[in-house]
Amino acid sequence: MTISNGDALPKGKHGSNNRIIREIISMKKILVLVLLATQTVVFGQFPELAKTPPMGWNSWNAFALEINSKIVMAVVDSMVSKGLAEAGYQYIVIDDGWQISRDEKGKIIVDSTRFPEGIKYLADYVHSKGLKFGIYTCCGTKTCGGKPGSYGYEAIDAETYAEWGVDFIKEDWCYTDGLETQTQYSIMSDAIRASGRPMLLSICEWGVSSPWEWAEGIGTMWRTTTDIQDCFDCIRDWGGMGWVHILEKNADLAPWAGPGHWNDPDMLEVGNQALTPVECHSHFAMWCMLAAPLIAGNNISTMNDTIEAILIAPEIIAIDQDPLGIQGIRIRNNNGLQVWQKPLNDGSIAVALLNVTKSSAPMFVTLEEIGFKNGVSGSVRDLWERRDLVSIKDTFLTEVEPHGVVVVKIKGEKAPVSVLKFDQPSIDLNKDNHKLIKLTVLPSVTPITVTSSNEDIASITISGVNTYRLAAKKEGTCTIKASISEGNLSASCKVLVLPSNIPLPWRLDDIKDDKASASYENGTFSIEGGGADIWGGNDQFAFLNREMANDSYILARVISMTNTDPWAKTGLMFRENNTPNSRFVMISVTPANGITLQWRDASGGSCNKRDFSVPELPVYLKLSKIGDTFTAYKSSNGIIWDLLGEVILTDLFAEKYLVGMEVVSHSSHSLNLSKFDNVKVTPLEK
Ligand code: GLA
């Protein structure tokens, strides 16, 4: 797999003791409980088909490109004989590697050495077993495995799949330089509709453009991260990672999932090589807590009884498939001792006590923190062991083994909401700036509505669990109000939007990044940007810039940056215009890739780079433009400059161009706050 930057890519025992109780009491004081704003309206690509998260099997994790019809048919047979079909697994999805070329009319040609009977034969076979059939393609010119992609062939591909009887299409994001996610996935989604066959679209752009914010209705599920790896917590240099890290990246995405539209933390690694049985239990349980699509990724034909028992555990699957369709949220994380909760349709709460540490630990949850009255008896059922435990009056306490999980379903007497408040009762915000505000809600399980009294002054969008993003649009005052569905509590926060304090002629452009902010105080610019990257052909970043003509140089000191993503960037840029695929040259500091000089020579074309030594902040940067030649320097004191490198573009920029400071977080769902001072832009004589 290749990712956007030119940088390479793809049970416990139940008991108690006094010390623990004391700890519980002191920890309870500092608990900040969160709540999930639930939405009951059903939207989606084909909502009726994915009221609960899709379940199935996909060939990639176990077989990668070494897939063929024999393997698939054996898996299909085993799905039925080993009880997976009965447990709810439906879709049999062939991932990358089935396609080989296109005929003169553009129709995709199946690799006949691997699939001699063709794909329709397989789809028919799958259907004859009462299951559904899925296939893989890619938005780009090629798939990640180098096979023909669907770019420009979406209509004919959707028609072909419909003809074959496909029910599910996973569409990947390799070889897409210059393309935009929402546009490309919409093309396929429309092609699917036009084909007349309801085929679920599984969006796989690895979370790079925060698909949860736009993909509902276009697809049924969307990957939220780079590829899952067969390990507990490894991280690959190209971005792949173990399930514990993937879980982390999904912890704040609950507001965007629901019936018909699901966050997809990737296919299961349960039953592959590396995870221990304990880790497989935990991985599976946590995917169910996330209301994740359950797509098995192991060899079903050869799996052992332990793995089989995990994959078909009825009461664990029932959490995932609960009709409310609420994605679970984490209510506590104490150095790897994580407590998650998921409200269920019957009024009970599923609770997962997950221990990602290396030693066994006592873990607990209180009735109060999951929305029930303390002091009134609550029932507890162990969902792995499928047995009722002794009821509790306030705290469920158990020992959880290393890397293990205990999953219980608790039901008590519902407590009314007692606390609803914003973390800041009033906010001053400069025009064009953004800020996050959080709500504290106790107990934590209640649907809330949050509105802005004047969207023209400050608009509000969901930005995570109980977290909202304010965007200051026009000077004035407005009130942000939160109320709960029971209607007996409300909270408000006064927002005062002040004039922007950025001195003219500077101007903030959020290039495809609706999270950009900037402010100025005593010679220091603070610029905050989100944005997937300045790379490929579709930049997203914050750009504080001014217009210049002919030749000039810019210099500034980069004081600090907050984002630690290896490829987050903070630096100086010359740019022809503020379109996302404009030509540019920039010199940036990155957290783990040193100073990088990057440029795009042709509008819409891909980018180039040269990396230099790892800098220490603060560092002075200077970039000059003389004709078509751009020269980059760095300095520790702003007096003695080291020449870093030179870039010569093929054509001159237009006479007028933009020059300024650039900030990107390298992920559209995180932010990078950077500070610059000693900023100077100087025209150069011709
Ligand atoms: C990407 C996807 C994977 C898999 C491979 C196939 O890496 O994210 O899930 O489909 O491509 O090449």
PDB file of N, CA, C and O and ligand atoms in Angstrom, residues 1 10 60 95-96 136 144-145 170 172 204 206 223 227 267, ligand 1:
ATOM      1  N   MET A   1       0.837  -1.193   0.000  1.00  0.00           N
ATOM      2  CA  MET A   1       0.000   0.000   0.000  1.00  0.00           C
ATOM      3  C   MET A   1       0.873   1.244   0.000  1.00  0.00           C
ATOM      4  O   MET A   1       1.926   1.268   0.591  1.00  0.00           O
ATOM      5  N   PRO A  10       0.906   1.175   2.450  1.00  0.00           N
ATOM      6  CA  PRO A  10       0.142   0.516   2.756  1.00  0.00           C
ATOM      7  C   PRO A  10      -0.284   0.292   4.039  1.00  0.00           C
ATOM      8  O   PRO A  10      -0.486   0.867   4.126  1.00  0.00           O
ATOM      9  N   TRP A  60      -8.095 -10.966   2.171  1.00  0.00           N
ATOM     10  CA  TRP A  60      -6.802 -10.277   2.207  1.00  0.00           C
ATOM     11  C   TRP A  60      -5.895 -10.654   3.366  1.00  0.00           C
ATOM     12  O   TRP A  60      -4.724 -11.001   3.169  1.00  0.00           O
ATOM     13  N   ASP A  95     -10.761 -10.093  -2.084  1.00  0.00           N
ATOM     14  CA  ASP A  95     -10.012  -8.841  -2.085  1.00  0.00           C
ATOM     15  C   ASP A  95      -9.134  -8.795  -3.333  1.00  0.00           C
ATOM     16  O   ASP A  95      -9.392  -9.476  -4.337  1.00  0.00           O
ATOM     17  N   ASP A  96      -8.075  -8.011  -3.286  1.00  0.00           N
ATOM     18  CA  ASP A  96      -7.200  -7.774  -4.433  1.00  0.00           C
ATOM     19  C   ASP A  96      -6.650  -9.088  -5.013  1.00  0.00           C
ATOM     20  O   ASP A  96      -6.427 -10.044  -4.277  1.00  0.00           O
ATOM     21  N   TYR A 136     -13.446  -6.759  -4.743  1.00  0.00           N
ATOM     22  CA  TYR A 136     -12.565  -5.625  -4.426  1.00  0.00           C
ATOM     23  C   TYR A 136     -12.170  -4.884  -5.692  1.00  0.00           C
ATOM     24  O   TYR A 136     -11.918  -5.491  -6.732  1.00  0.00           O
ATOM     25  N   CYS A 144      -4.012  -1.646  -5.165  1.00  0.00           N
ATOM     26  CA  CYS A 144      -2.789  -1.574  -4.363  1.00  0.00           C
ATOM     27  C   CYS A 144      -1.840  -2.704  -4.745  1.00  0.00           C
ATOM     28  O   CYS A 144      -0.626  -2.589  -4.619  1.00  0.00           O
ATOM     29  N   GLY A 145      -2.390  -3.811  -5.236  1.00  0.00           N
ATOM     30  CA  GLY A 145      -1.556  -4.931  -5.663  1.00  0.00           C
ATOM     31  C   GLY A 145      -1.146  -4.813  -7.120  1.00  0.00           C
ATOM     32  O   GLY A 145      -0.639  -5.771  -7.713  1.00  0.00           O
ATOM     33  N   LYS A 170     -15.721  -3.495  -2.175  1.00  0.00           N
ATOM     34  CA  LYS A 170     -14.717  -2.765  -1.385  1.00  0.00           C
ATOM     35  C   LYS A 170     -13.866  -1.986  -2.362  1.00  0.00           C
ATOM     36  O   LYS A 170     -13.304  -2.553  -3.295  1.00  0.00           O
ATOM     37  N   ASP A 172     -10.687   0.579  -2.857  1.00  0.00           N
ATOM     38  CA  ASP A 172      -9.443   1.009  -2.216  1.00  0.00           C
ATOM     39  C   ASP A 172      -8.986   2.374  -2.750  1.00  0.00           C
ATOM     40  O   ASP A 172      -9.669   2.982  -3.591  1.00  0.00           O
ATOM     41  N   CYS A 204     -12.536   2.478   1.286  1.00  0.00           N
ATOM     42  CA  CYS A 204     -11.264   2.095   1.908  1.00  0.00           C
ATOM     43  C   CYS A 204     -10.197   3.130   1.560  1.00  0.00           C
ATOM     44  O   CYS A 204      -9.290   2.852   0.784  1.00  0.00           O
ATOM     45  N   TRP A 206      -8.521   4.595   4.005  1.00  0.00           N
ATOM     46  CA  TRP A 206      -7.642   4.517   5.186  1.00  0.00           C
ATOM     47  C   TRP A 206      -7.832   5.675   6.154  1.00  0.00           C
ATOM     48  O   TRP A 206      -6.939   6.004   6.933  1.00  0.00           O
ATOM     49  N   ARG A 223     -13.333   2.662   6.034  1.00  0.00           N
ATOM     50  CA  ARG A 223     -12.141   2.402   6.847  1.00  0.00           C
ATOM     51  C   ARG A 223     -11.739   3.697   7.540  1.00  0.00           C
ATOM     52  O   ARG A 223     -11.846   4.783   6.971  1.00  0.00           O
ATOM     53  N   ASP A 227      -3.864  -0.023   7.189  1.00  0.00           N
ATOM     54  CA  ASP A 227      -4.173  -1.454   7.320  1.00  0.00           C
ATOM     55  C   ASP A 227      -3.853  -2.050   8.695  1.00  0.00           C
ATOM     56  O   ASP A 227      -2.774  -1.844   9.245  1.00  0.00           O
ATOM     57  N   MET A 267     -10.494  -5.299   8.786  1.00  0.00           N
ATOM     58  CA  MET A 267     -10.907  -6.696   8.922  1.00  0.00           C
ATOM     59  C   MET A 267     -10.195  -7.354  10.102  1.00  0.00           C
ATOM     60  O   MET A 267      -9.127  -6.934  10.516  1.00  0.00           O
TER      61      MET A 267
HETATM   62  C1  GLA B   1      -4.909  -1.838   0.750  1.00  0.00           C
HETATM   63  C2  GLA B   1      -6.143  -2.057   1.612  1.00  0.00           C
HETATM   64  C3  GLA B   1      -6.124  -3.492   2.144  1.00  0.00           C
HETATM   65  C4  GLA B   1      -6.109  -4.489   0.969  1.00  0.00           C
HETATM   66  C5  GLA B   1      -4.948  -4.166   0.038  1.00  0.00           C
HETATM   67  C6  GLA B   1      -5.048  -4.924  -1.284  1.00  0.00           C
HETATM   68  O1  GLA B   1      -3.747  -1.919   1.488  1.00  0.00           O
HETATM   69  O2  GLA B   1      -6.189  -1.127   2.645  1.00  0.00           O
HETATM   70  O3  GLA B   1      -7.223  -3.738   2.999  1.00  0.00           O
HETATM   71  O4  GLA B   1      -7.337  -4.399   0.261  1.00  0.00           O
HETATM   72  O5  GLA B   1      -4.871  -2.780  -0.292  1.00  0.00           O
HETATM   73  O6  GLA B   1      -3.996  -4.658  -2.144  1.00  0.00           O
END
